[in-house]
mmCIF file of C-alpha atoms in Angstrom:
data_model
loop_
_atom_site.group_PDB
_atom_site.id
_atom_site.type_symbol
_atom_site.label_atom_id
_atom_site.label_comp_id
_atom_site.label_asym_id
_atom_site.label_seq_id
_atom_site.Cartn_x
_atom_site.Cartn_y
_atom_site.Cartn_z
ATOM 1 C CA MET A 1 0.000 0.000 0.000
ATOM 2 C CA GLU A 2 1.438 3.348 -1.058
ATOM 3 C CA PRO A 3 1.139 6.598 0.970
ATOM 4 C CA GLY A 4 -2.374 8.047 0.718
ATOM 5 C CA GLY A 5 -3.977 4.617 0.365
ATOM 6 C CA LEU A 6 -3.186 4.019 -3.333
ATOM 7 C CA LYS A 7 -2.625 0.348 -4.092
ATOM 8 C CA LEU A 8 -0.099 -0.314 -6.890
ATOM 9 C CA TYR A 9 -0.147 -3.292 -9.253
ATOM 10 C CA PRO A 10 2.970 -4.632 -10.996
ATOM 11 C CA TYR A 11 1.437 -4.805 -14.518
ATOM 12 C CA ARG A 12 -0.303 -2.490 -16.898
ATOM 13 C CA SER A 13 -3.897 -3.404 -17.744
ATOM 14 C CA TYR A 14 -7.473 -2.295 -17.223
ATOM 15 C CA GLU A 15 -7.910 -5.714 -15.619
ATOM 16 C CA VAL A 16 -6.473 -4.011 -12.555
ATOM 17 C CA TYR A 17 -9.962 -2.590 -12.163
ATOM 18 C CA GLY A 18 -11.816 -5.644 -13.435
ATOM 19 C CA LEU A 19 -12.435 -3.975 -16.814
ATOM 20 C CA SER A 20 -11.799 -5.461 -20.251
ATOM 21 C CA ARG A 21 -11.010 -2.048 -21.800
ATOM 22 C CA ASN A 22 -11.515 1.674 -21.412
ATOM 23 C CA PRO A 23 -15.294 2.209 -21.785
ATOM 24 C CA PHE A 24 -14.991 5.946 -22.429
ATOM 25 C CA GLU A 25 -13.166 5.708 -25.773
ATOM 26 C CA GLN A 26 -16.250 6.331 -27.913
ATOM 27 C CA LEU A 27 -17.377 9.892 -27.318
ATOM 28 C CA ALA A 28 -20.322 9.711 -29.711
ATOM 29 C CA SER A 29 -22.901 7.266 -28.395
ATOM 30 C CA GLU A 30 -24.597 7.103 -31.796
ATOM 31 C CA GLY A 31 -21.591 5.039 -32.930
ATOM 32 C CA ILE A 32 -22.356 2.361 -30.334
ATOM 33 C CA THR A 33 -24.663 -0.463 -31.408
ATOM 34 C CA ASP A 34 -26.530 -0.871 -28.124
ATOM 35 C CA VAL A 35 -26.802 2.851 -27.399
ATOM 36 C CA GLU A 36 -29.983 2.488 -25.352
ATOM 37 C CA SER A 37 -28.082 0.592 -22.663
ATOM 38 C CA ILE A 38 -25.709 3.486 -21.986
ATOM 39 C CA HIS A 39 -27.706 6.591 -22.859
ATOM 40 C CA VAL A 40 -28.600 8.818 -19.920
ATOM 41 C CA TYR A 41 -32.125 10.000 -20.637
ATOM 42 C CA GLN A 42 -33.009 13.611 -19.925
ATOM 43 C CA GLU A 43 -36.317 15.426 -20.172
ATOM 44 C CA VAL A 44 -35.638 16.399 -23.792
ATOM 45 C CA ASP A 45 -35.418 12.706 -24.750
ATOM 46 C CA MET A 46 -38.848 12.023 -23.266
ATOM 47 C CA ARG A 47 -40.323 14.972 -25.156
ATOM 48 C CA ILE A 48 -38.766 13.852 -28.452
ATOM 49 C CA GLN A 49 -40.184 10.364 -27.883
ATOM 50 C CA MET A 50 -43.627 11.940 -27.413
ATOM 51 C CA ILE A 51 -43.204 13.829 -30.698
ATOM 52 C CA ILE A 52 -42.291 10.626 -32.561
ATOM 53 C CA SER A 53 -45.321 8.888 -31.044
ATOM 54 C CA GLU A 54 -47.529 11.780 -32.167
ATOM 55 C CA VAL A 55 -46.128 11.675 -35.712
ATOM 56 C CA VAL A 56 -46.385 7.896 -36.068
ATOM 57 C CA GLY A 57 -49.643 7.459 -34.163
ATOM 58 C CA ASN A 58 -51.635 10.398 -35.521
ATOM 59 C CA LYS A 59 -49.823 11.215 -38.770
ATOM 60 C CA SER A 60 -48.968 14.631 -37.325
ATOM 61 C CA SER A 61 -46.329 16.899 -38.865
ATOM 62 C CA ILE A 62 -43.984 18.631 -36.439
ATOM 63 C CA ALA A 63 -40.968 20.941 -36.766
ATOM 64 C CA PHE A 64 -38.500 21.781 -34.003
ATOM 65 C CA SER A 65 -34.936 22.798 -33.209
ATOM 66 C CA ILE A 66 -32.319 21.289 -30.903
ATOM 67 C CA VAL A 67 -29.903 23.894 -29.564
ATOM 68 C CA GLY A 68 -26.796 23.330 -27.488
ATOM 69 C CA PRO A 69 -23.008 23.735 -27.383
ATOM 70 C CA LEU A 70 -20.693 21.230 -29.053
ATOM 71 C CA GLY A 71 -20.723 17.861 -27.320
ATOM 72 C CA MET A 72 -24.184 18.100 -25.770
ATOM 73 C CA GLY A 73 -25.750 15.227 -27.741
ATOM 74 C CA LYS A 74 -27.487 17.029 -30.600
ATOM 75 C CA THR A 75 -26.351 14.543 -33.253
ATOM 76 C CA GLN A 76 -27.397 11.618 -31.102
ATOM 77 C CA ARG A 77 -30.936 12.973 -30.798
ATOM 78 C CA LEU A 78 -31.237 13.487 -34.561
ATOM 79 C CA LYS A 79 -29.959 9.966 -35.218
ATOM 80 C CA THR A 80 -32.526 8.636 -32.735
ATOM 81 C CA ILE A 81 -35.297 10.340 -34.726
ATOM 82 C CA ALA A 82 -33.925 8.912 -37.988
ATOM 83 C CA LYS A 83 -33.870 5.412 -36.492
ATOM 84 C CA ALA A 84 -37.446 5.703 -35.223
ATOM 85 C CA ILE A 85 -38.746 6.885 -38.608
ATOM 86 C CA GLY A 86 -36.851 4.114 -40.401
ATOM 87 C CA GLU A 87 -38.257 1.466 -38.053
ATOM 88 C CA ASN A 88 -41.744 2.589 -39.102
ATOM 89 C CA ARG A 89 -41.038 2.125 -42.838
ATOM 90 C CA GLY A 90 -40.429 5.828 -43.234
ATOM 91 C CA LYS A 91 -37.753 7.827 -45.052
ATOM 92 C CA ALA A 92 -35.349 9.854 -42.909
ATOM 93 C CA ILE A 93 -33.033 12.343 -44.602
ATOM 94 C CA TYR A 94 -30.110 13.110 -42.295
ATOM 95 C CA VAL A 95 -27.641 15.709 -43.580
ATOM 96 C CA LYS A 96 -24.596 16.883 -41.682
ATOM 97 C CA VAL A 97 -24.138 20.445 -42.908
ATOM 98 C CA ASP A 98 -20.528 20.779 -44.044
ATOM 99 C CA THR A 99 -20.782 23.819 -46.306
ATOM 100 C CA ASN A 100 -21.981 27.408 -46.526
ATOM 101 C CA ASP A 101 -23.014 26.805 -50.154
ATOM 102 C CA ILE A 102 -26.824 26.587 -50.206
ATOM 103 C CA LEU A 103 -26.729 24.997 -53.665
ATOM 104 C CA LYS A 104 -24.615 22.086 -52.419
ATOM 105 C CA LEU A 105 -26.604 21.813 -49.191
ATOM 106 C CA THR A 106 -29.922 21.661 -51.034
ATOM 107 C CA ARG A 107 -28.468 19.146 -53.491
ATOM 108 C CA ASP A 108 -27.324 16.987 -50.553
ATOM 109 C CA VAL A 109 -30.897 16.920 -49.238
ATOM 110 C CA PHE A 110 -32.264 15.673 -52.558
ATOM 111 C CA TYR A 111 -29.412 13.184 -53.029
ATOM 112 C CA ALA A 112 -30.427 11.609 -49.718
ATOM 113 C CA LEU A 113 -33.881 10.824 -51.140
ATOM 114 C CA LYS A 114 -32.292 8.097 -53.245
ATOM 115 C CA PRO A 115 -28.617 7.567 -52.299
ATOM 116 C CA PRO A 116 -26.544 7.133 -55.455
ATOM 117 C CA LYS A 117 -23.626 4.726 -55.864
ATOM 118 C CA SER A 118 -21.544 7.661 -57.005
ATOM 119 C CA ARG A 119 -22.491 11.302 -57.072
ATOM 120 C CA THR A 120 -21.873 11.921 -60.725
ATOM 121 C CA ASN A 121 -23.650 13.507 -63.638
ATOM 122 C CA ILE A 122 -24.324 10.007 -64.952
ATOM 123 C CA PHE A 123 -26.386 9.306 -61.852
ATOM 124 C CA LEU A 124 -28.305 12.534 -62.274
ATOM 125 C CA GLU A 125 -29.111 11.692 -65.883
ATOM 126 C CA ASN A 126 -30.340 8.199 -64.999
ATOM 127 C CA LEU A 127 -32.348 9.427 -62.045
ATOM 128 C CA SER A 128 -33.990 12.209 -64.029
ATOM 129 C CA ARG A 129 -35.550 9.594 -66.308
ATOM 130 C CA LYS A 130 -37.072 7.811 -63.320
ATOM 131 C CA LEU A 131 -38.160 10.725 -61.149
ATOM 132 C CA GLY A 132 -38.849 13.393 -63.748
ATOM 133 C CA PHE A 133 -37.931 16.381 -61.589
ATOM 134 C CA ILE A 134 -34.131 16.393 -61.644
ATOM 135 C CA ASP A 135 -33.796 18.551 -64.761
ATOM 136 C CA ARG A 136 -36.002 21.203 -63.212
ATOM 137 C CA LEU A 137 -34.201 20.926 -59.886
ATOM 138 C CA GLU A 138 -30.755 21.140 -61.436
ATOM 139 C CA LYS A 139 -31.721 24.327 -63.242
ATOM 140 C CA MET A 140 -32.762 25.904 -59.936
ATOM 141 C CA LEU A 141 -29.521 24.695 -58.347
ATOM 142 C CA SER A 142 -27.300 25.975 -61.145
ATOM 143 C CA SER A 143 -26.864 29.336 -59.391
ATOM 144 C CA THR A 144 -28.292 31.341 -56.515
ATOM 145 C CA GLY A 145 -29.955 33.542 -59.119
ATOM 146 C CA GLU A 146 -31.988 30.546 -60.298
ATOM 147 C CA TYR A 147 -32.730 29.350 -56.736
ATOM 148 C CA LYS A 148 -36.533 29.367 -56.320
ATOM 149 C CA SER A 149 -37.218 28.715 -52.641
ATOM 150 C CA ARG A 150 -40.941 27.975 -52.970
ATOM 151 C CA ASP A 151 -40.562 25.727 -56.010
ATOM 152 C CA ILE A 152 -37.737 23.729 -54.428
ATOM 153 C CA ALA A 153 -39.804 23.295 -51.255
ATOM 154 C CA GLU A 154 -42.748 22.019 -53.306
ATOM 155 C CA LEU A 155 -40.516 19.497 -55.057
ATOM 156 C CA LEU A 156 -39.222 18.319 -51.683
ATOM 157 C CA THR A 157 -42.748 18.018 -50.288
ATOM 158 C CA GLU A 158 -43.806 16.002 -53.338
ATOM 159 C CA GLN A 159 -40.921 13.545 -53.012
ATOM 160 C CA MET A 160 -41.085 13.200 -49.206
ATOM 161 C CA GLY A 161 -44.844 12.678 -49.393
ATOM 162 C CA LYS A 162 -44.303 9.403 -51.260
ATOM 163 C CA HIS A 163 -43.342 7.751 -47.967
ATOM 164 C CA PRO A 164 -45.709 6.809 -45.100
ATOM 165 C CA TYR A 165 -43.508 8.766 -42.689
ATOM 166 C CA CYS A 166 -40.566 11.062 -43.343
ATOM 167 C CA ALA A 167 -38.031 13.239 -41.593
ATOM 168 C CA LEU A 168 -35.723 16.049 -42.696
ATOM 169 C CA LEU A 169 -32.881 16.291 -40.191
ATOM 170 C CA LEU A 170 -30.150 18.936 -40.560
ATOM 171 C CA ASP A 171 -27.157 18.667 -38.243
ATOM 172 C CA GLU A 172 -24.543 21.342 -37.460
ATOM 173 C CA LEU A 173 -26.555 24.074 -39.177
ATOM 174 C CA GLU A 174 -24.074 26.593 -37.765
ATOM 175 C CA ASN A 175 -21.696 25.613 -40.582
ATOM 176 C CA MET A 176 -23.696 27.690 -43.082
ATOM 177 C CA GLN A 177 -23.377 30.763 -40.863
ATOM 178 C CA SER A 178 -20.676 32.270 -43.092
ATOM 179 C CA ALA A 179 -22.902 32.181 -46.194
ATOM 180 C CA GLY A 180 -24.015 35.504 -47.612
ATOM 181 C CA GLU A 181 -27.164 36.950 -46.057
ATOM 182 C CA GLN A 182 -29.152 36.672 -49.293
ATOM 183 C CA GLU A 183 -28.204 32.991 -49.651
ATOM 184 C CA LYS A 184 -29.219 32.292 -46.057
ATOM 185 C CA ILE A 185 -32.538 34.028 -46.651
ATOM 186 C CA GLN A 186 -33.146 31.861 -49.718
ATOM 187 C CA PHE A 187 -32.389 28.638 -47.865
ATOM 188 C CA PHE A 188 -34.484 29.488 -44.801
ATOM 189 C CA GLU A 189 -37.312 30.565 -47.088
ATOM 190 C CA MET A 190 -37.147 27.134 -48.711
ATOM 191 C CA LEU A 191 -37.355 25.472 -45.289
ATOM 192 C CA ARG A 192 -40.194 27.776 -44.238
ATOM 193 C CA HIS A 193 -42.253 26.859 -47.299
ATOM 194 C CA PHE A 194 -41.537 23.170 -46.720
ATOM 195 C CA ILE A 195 -42.610 23.349 -43.059
ATOM 196 C CA SER A 196 -45.771 25.231 -44.071
ATOM 197 C CA ASN A 197 -46.741 22.398 -46.427
ATOM 198 C CA MET A 198 -45.197 19.313 -44.823
ATOM 199 C CA PRO A 199 -46.678 15.966 -45.840
ATOM 200 C CA LYS A 200 -48.538 14.050 -43.126
ATOM 201 C CA GLY A 201 -46.348 12.063 -40.761
ATOM 202 C CA CYS A 202 -43.322 14.341 -41.222
ATOM 203 C CA VAL A 203 -40.653 15.537 -38.782
ATOM 204 C CA VAL A 204 -38.403 18.490 -39.522
ATOM 205 C CA ALA A 205 -35.615 18.991 -36.998
ATOM 206 C CA PHE A 206 -32.292 20.736 -37.052
ATOM 207 C CA ALA A 207 -29.429 21.072 -34.586
ATOM 208 C CA CYS A 208 -27.366 24.187 -34.019
ATOM 209 C CA VAL A 209 -25.023 25.812 -31.496
ATOM 210 C CA PRO A 210 -26.525 28.711 -29.494
ATOM 211 C CA GLU A 211 -24.449 31.513 -31.046
ATOM 212 C CA ALA A 212 -25.514 30.734 -34.609
ATOM 213 C CA TYR A 213 -29.080 29.980 -33.528
ATOM 214 C CA GLU A 214 -29.459 33.424 -31.983
ATOM 215 C CA GLU A 215 -28.195 35.058 -35.169
ATOM 216 C CA TYR A 216 -30.523 33.023 -37.386
ATOM 217 C CA THR A 217 -33.477 33.791 -35.111
ATOM 218 C CA ARG A 218 -32.787 37.516 -35.282
ATOM 219 C CA ILE A 219 -32.406 37.591 -39.070
ATOM 220 C CA PHE A 220 -35.175 35.118 -40.024
ATOM 221 C CA PRO A 221 -37.992 35.483 -37.458
ATOM 222 C CA ALA A 222 -40.650 34.325 -39.962
ATOM 223 C CA PHE A 223 -39.000 30.923 -40.230
ATOM 224 C CA PHE A 224 -38.564 30.368 -36.502
ATOM 225 C CA MET A 225 -42.187 31.302 -35.860
ATOM 226 C CA ARG A 226 -43.080 28.181 -37.856
ATOM 227 C CA LEU A 227 -41.332 25.849 -35.378
ATOM 228 C CA HIS A 228 -43.577 23.954 -32.984
ATOM 229 C CA TYR A 229 -40.869 23.376 -30.349
ATOM 230 C CA GLU A 230 -37.441 24.676 -29.402
ATOM 231 C CA PHE A 231 -35.314 22.344 -27.269
ATOM 232 C CA LYS A 232 -32.336 23.922 -25.515
ATOM 233 C CA LEU A 233 -30.078 21.214 -24.159
ATOM 234 C CA ARG A 234 -28.932 21.689 -20.585
ATOM 235 C CA PRO A 235 -25.724 20.389 -18.979
ATOM 236 C CA MET A 236 -25.853 17.038 -17.233
ATOM 237 C CA SER A 237 -26.456 17.078 -13.497
ATOM 238 C CA VAL A 238 -23.929 15.352 -11.261
ATOM 239 C CA GLU A 239 -26.484 12.565 -10.673
ATOM 240 C CA GLU A 240 -26.754 12.058 -14.447
ATOM 241 C CA THR A 241 -22.967 11.943 -14.663
ATOM 242 C CA PHE A 242 -22.939 9.201 -12.017
ATOM 243 C CA GLU A 243 -25.432 7.266 -14.141
ATOM 244 C CA LEU A 244 -23.319 7.810 -17.268
ATOM 245 C CA VAL A 245 -20.205 6.439 -15.546
ATOM 246 C CA LYS A 246 -22.041 3.439 -14.088
ATOM 247 C CA LYS A 247 -23.583 2.480 -17.431
ATOM 248 C CA ARG A 248 -20.338 2.779 -19.372
ATOM 249 C CA LEU A 249 -18.328 0.829 -16.781
ATOM 250 C CA ASN A 250 -20.976 -1.897 -16.579
ATOM 251 C CA ARG A 251 -20.527 -2.654 -20.283
ATOM 252 C CA VAL A 252 -16.899 -3.712 -19.858
ATOM 253 C CA ARG A 253 -16.774 -5.257 -16.382
ATOM 254 C CA VAL A 254 -15.225 -8.703 -16.182
ATOM 255 C CA LYS A 255 -15.325 -8.873 -12.376
ATOM 256 C CA ASP A 256 -18.255 -8.142 -10.104
ATOM 257 C CA THR A 257 -18.049 -5.222 -7.687
ATOM 258 C CA ASP A 258 -20.292 -3.889 -4.947
ATOM 259 C CA ASP A 259 -19.567 -0.322 -6.062
ATOM 260 C CA PRO A 260 -20.942 0.437 -9.576
ATOM 261 C CA LEU A 261 -18.656 3.518 -9.815
ATOM 262 C CA TYR A 262 -15.447 1.567 -9.082
ATOM 263 C CA PRO A 263 -12.592 2.277 -9.761
ATOM 264 C CA PHE A 264 -13.789 5.897 -9.434
ATOM 265 C CA THR A 265 -14.934 7.376 -6.162
ATOM 266 C CA GLU A 266 -17.968 9.642 -5.976
ATOM 267 C CA GLU A 267 -15.664 12.582 -5.251
ATOM 268 C CA ALA A 268 -13.617 11.823 -8.389
ATOM 269 C CA VAL A 269 -16.685 11.674 -10.631
ATOM 270 C CA GLY A 270 -18.057 14.830 -9.019
ATOM 271 C CA LEU A 271 -14.801 16.653 -9.761
ATOM 272 C CA ILE A 272 -14.765 15.443 -13.390
ATOM 273 C CA HIS A 273 -18.376 16.608 -13.758
ATOM 274 C CA GLN A 274 -17.362 20.017 -12.451
ATOM 275 C CA LEU A 275 -14.320 20.269 -14.724
ATOM 276 C CA GLY A 276 -16.393 19.174 -17.732
ATOM 277 C CA LYS A 277 -19.067 21.753 -16.848
ATOM 278 C CA GLY A 278 -21.764 19.144 -17.380
ATOM 279 C CA ASN A 279 -20.929 18.735 -21.092
ATOM 280 C CA PRO A 280 -21.242 15.003 -21.896
ATOM 281 C CA ARG A 281 -18.452 14.949 -24.474
ATOM 282 C CA GLN A 282 -16.056 16.857 -22.242
ATOM 283 C CA ILE A 283 -16.905 14.567 -19.332
ATOM 284 C CA LEU A 284 -16.235 11.481 -21.461
ATOM 285 C CA ARG A 285 -12.918 12.925 -22.653
ATOM 286 C CA LEU A 286 -11.832 13.537 -19.090
ATOM 287 C CA LEU A 287 -12.979 10.096 -17.948
ATOM 288 C CA HIS A 288 -11.118 8.424 -20.817
ATOM 289 C CA TYR A 289 -7.897 10.289 -20.142
ATOM 290 C CA VAL A 290 -8.018 9.875 -16.369
ATOM 291 C CA LEU A 291 -8.728 6.131 -16.533
ATOM 292 C CA SER A 292 -6.007 5.634 -19.151
ATOM 293 C CA GLU A 293 -3.390 7.488 -17.094
ATOM 294 C CA ALA A 294 -4.516 5.897 -13.822
ATOM 295 C CA ALA A 295 -4.101 2.426 -15.342
ATOM 296 C CA LYS A 296 -0.533 3.277 -16.384
ATOM 297 C CA HIS A 297 0.360 4.180 -12.812
ATOM 298 C CA LYS A 298 -1.867 1.517 -11.195
ATOM 299 C CA PHE A 299 -3.752 4.017 -9.014
ATOM 300 C CA ASP A 300 -6.458 2.262 -7.036
ATOM 301 C CA PRO A 301 -8.963 3.705 -6.326
ATOM 302 C CA ILE A 302 -9.223 6.718 -8.612
ATOM 303 C CA ASP A 303 -10.205 9.458 -6.185
ATOM 304 C CA ASP A 304 -10.334 13.236 -6.509
ATOM 305 C CA TYR A 305 -6.655 13.501 -5.549
ATOM 306 C CA VAL A 306 -5.690 11.185 -8.433
ATOM 307 C CA VAL A 307 -7.912 13.163 -10.832
ATOM 308 C CA THR A 308 -6.314 16.446 -9.753
ATOM 309 C CA THR A 309 -2.825 14.988 -10.169
ATOM 310 C CA ILE A 310 -3.518 13.583 -13.645
ATOM 311 C CA LEU A 311 -5.346 16.643 -14.972
ATOM 312 C CA GLU A 312 -2.949 19.240 -13.628
ATOM 313 C CA GLU A 313 -2.227 21.688 -16.438
ATOM 314 C CA PRO A 314 1.293 21.894 -17.900
ATOM 315 C CA LYS A 315 3.412 24.711 -16.464
ATOM 316 C CA SER A 316 4.990 25.712 -19.785
ATOM 317 C CA LEU A 317 4.623 25.412 -23.553
ATOM 318 C CA GLU A 318 7.472 22.918 -23.580
ATOM 319 C CA GLU A 319 5.755 20.690 -21.010
ATOM 320 C CA TYR A 320 2.530 20.819 -23.029
ATOM 321 C CA LEU A 321 4.351 19.702 -26.183
ATOM 322 C CA THR A 322 6.130 16.855 -24.406
ATOM 323 C CA ARG A 323 2.736 15.378 -23.441
ATOM 324 C CA ILE A 324 1.579 15.128 -27.071
ATOM 325 C CA PRO A 325 1.718 11.550 -28.475
ATOM 326 C CA LYS A 326 4.613 11.377 -30.952
ATOM 327 C CA ASP A 327 2.391 10.407 -33.896
ATOM 328 C CA TYR A 328 0.462 13.672 -33.522
ATOM 329 C CA LYS A 329 3.211 16.023 -32.406
ATOM 330 C CA ASP A 330 3.833 17.540 -35.857
ATOM 331 C CA LEU A 331 0.162 18.503 -36.126
ATOM 332 C CA VAL A 332 0.139 20.270 -32.778
ATOM 333 C CA GLU A 333 3.458 22.007 -33.482
ATOM 334 C CA THR A 334 2.014 23.223 -36.790
ATOM 335 C CA VAL A 335 -1.035 24.663 -35.031
ATOM 336 C CA VAL A 336 1.178 26.272 -32.371
ATOM 337 C CA PHE A 337 4.029 27.666 -34.423
ATOM 338 C CA GLU A 338 2.694 28.141 -37.969
ATOM 339 C CA PHE A 339 -0.820 29.263 -37.067
ATOM 340 C CA ASN A 340 -0.151 30.884 -33.694
ATOM 341 C CA GLY A 341 -2.385 28.435 -31.851
ATOM 342 C CA GLY A 342 -5.324 28.638 -34.280
ATOM 343 C CA PRO A 343 -8.163 28.589 -35.028
ATOM 344 C CA VAL A 344 -7.224 26.813 -38.239
ATOM 345 C CA SER A 345 -8.988 24.332 -40.528
ATOM 346 C CA TYR A 346 -7.870 20.735 -41.030
ATOM 347 C CA ILE A 347 -7.295 21.510 -44.728
ATOM 348 C CA GLN A 348 -4.786 24.258 -43.881
ATOM 349 C CA ILE A 349 -3.002 21.938 -41.457
ATOM 350 C CA ALA A 350 -2.935 19.080 -43.987
ATOM 351 C CA LYS A 351 -1.341 21.369 -46.589
ATOM 352 C CA ALA A 352 1.254 22.553 -44.065
ATOM 353 C CA VAL A 353 2.304 19.021 -43.025
ATOM 354 C CA LYS A 354 1.849 17.656 -46.587
ATOM 355 C CA ARG A 355 -0.326 14.730 -45.555
ATOM 356 C CA PRO A 356 -3.731 13.426 -46.744
ATOM 357 C CA GLY A 357 -6.600 15.574 -45.558
ATOM 358 C CA MET A 358 -8.760 12.782 -44.108
ATOM 359 C CA GLN A 359 -5.817 11.295 -42.229
ATOM 360 C CA VAL A 360 -5.099 14.684 -40.666
ATOM 361 C CA TYR A 361 -8.809 15.190 -39.948
ATOM 362 C CA ASP A 362 -9.022 11.886 -38.045
ATOM 363 C CA GLN A 363 -5.858 12.613 -36.059
ATOM 364 C CA LEU A 364 -7.011 16.133 -35.163
ATOM 365 C CA ASN A 365 -10.258 14.690 -33.830
ATOM 366 C CA GLU A 366 -8.238 12.247 -31.749
ATOM 367 C CA LEU A 367 -6.347 15.227 -30.310
ATOM 368 C CA LEU A 368 -9.719 16.818 -29.542
ATOM 369 C CA ARG A 369 -10.763 13.639 -27.769
ATOM 370 C CA LEU A 370 -7.572 13.633 -25.717
ATOM 371 C CA GLY A 371 -8.010 17.312 -24.831
ATOM 372 C CA PHE A 372 -4.793 18.589 -26.435
ATOM 373 C CA LEU A 373 -6.765 20.726 -28.916
ATOM 374 C CA ILE A 374 -10.255 22.191 -28.796
ATOM 375 C CA GLY A 375 -12.762 22.905 -31.557
ATOM 376 C CA ASP A 376 -14.853 25.939 -32.371
ATOM 377 C CA PRO A 377 -18.404 26.194 -33.787
ATOM 378 C CA LYS A 378 -17.048 26.555 -37.332
ATOM 379 C CA GLY A 379 -15.197 23.230 -37.203
ATOM 380 C CA ASN A 380 -11.715 24.717 -36.804
ATOM 381 C CA TYR A 381 -9.008 23.651 -34.349
ATOM 382 C CA LYS A 382 -7.109 25.643 -31.745
ATOM 383 C CA VAL A 383 -5.024 25.212 -28.610
ATOM 384 C CA PRO A 384 -6.617 25.330 -25.143
ATOM 385 C CA ASP A 385 -6.739 28.674 -23.331
ATOM 386 C CA TYR A 386 -3.827 27.833 -21.023
ATOM 387 C CA VAL A 387 -1.589 27.186 -24.047
ATOM 388 C CA ARG A 388 -2.747 30.483 -25.546
ATOM 389 C CA LYS A 389 -1.412 32.202 -22.425
ATOM 390 C CA PHE A 390 1.991 30.572 -22.956
ATOM 391 C CA LEU A 391 2.072 31.923 -26.525
ATOM 392 C CA GLU A 392 1.073 35.406 -25.373
ATOM 393 C CA GLU A 393 3.805 35.356 -22.728
ATOM 394 C CA LYS A 394 6.418 34.364 -25.313
ATOM 395 C CA GLU A 395 5.218 37.122 -27.635
ATOM 396 C CA ALA A 396 5.476 39.655 -24.814
ATOM 397 C CA GLU A 397 9.035 38.490 -24.086
ATOM 398 C CA LYS A 398 10.003 38.994 -27.749
ATOM 399 C CA GLU A 399 8.614 42.522 -27.750
ATOM 400 C CA GLU A 400 10.574 43.403 -24.620
ATOM 401 C CA GLU A 401 13.770 42.175 -26.247
#
């Protein structure tokens, strides 16, 4: 027994804690097959379930928004709606908004009606023979000058209405925030017309971060007046965080324990909840990192002292860089030294390090998961605030010299 009551084991493994692996690796629960077994249900989930029941049971048509910071579970809720509609022989169109180009975004919505093998002009030509509306649609999507919001909405209503139930689900709508105001007006007008004439048994839902949502609401009040509900996600309570930890740990236990939080103490989980500010993704990141580091050092149990020790911030820029895994160090150094800590896009970083864009994208998201970088609402990457202070201090030293 070590000082402070920490028991040390002579080998490195999560089996120290009776676990087969680290259960906090997957931050996005929608990527887990049996998500229901680990999801912590909040009031918003019950209300969304009631909406789905109303749509399926009474052929109602409902439109609503889901608003919350990054990592609060917006995508998961949209995927849950898509799954429910699909299970009832319906058609769910889920689009992750990755552009500020309303022509591409609108095209993505229509592509999802009948997913092509390859998004080519050949597909469009073949599909136009079968569906009869592609030529007309393509003309309206040839330029913003040809974009007819009402006509496009009517085409969408016609095609969605062919299914017994349907859903239009737009995720990360903040990514079109940088579009021109006229283009945003055109797109929201299209959505407004669609919501006004939704087919029976239809759900329209979109997810957005608060900052962009407030701007959209101010600029397009006519559209937001059409929404039936507005769900603003709240942070998890400490009790919900306890439930999250218990459910995740239970999935990977290989040894029974009387304490469902073990190897964590209540104080440790409470501290992680506080540090994560109730944000589920941040809490999972912290849990993953703390459990991983605790297993290396064989800390048992993982109490608030262990959490504090593991999560103590680096004291210098050099110490921060030494903690970066070697396979990712060049990416972080590029963000720090070539882009002054960010924010910077993954494409800019990929060009700087001369590596494939998707490889860099995946590795940057791993750095997000580990907490070495943070994201912003526009999908860019930057260093944490404490690293920013190091850079500012170095800049001040240069100016003094």
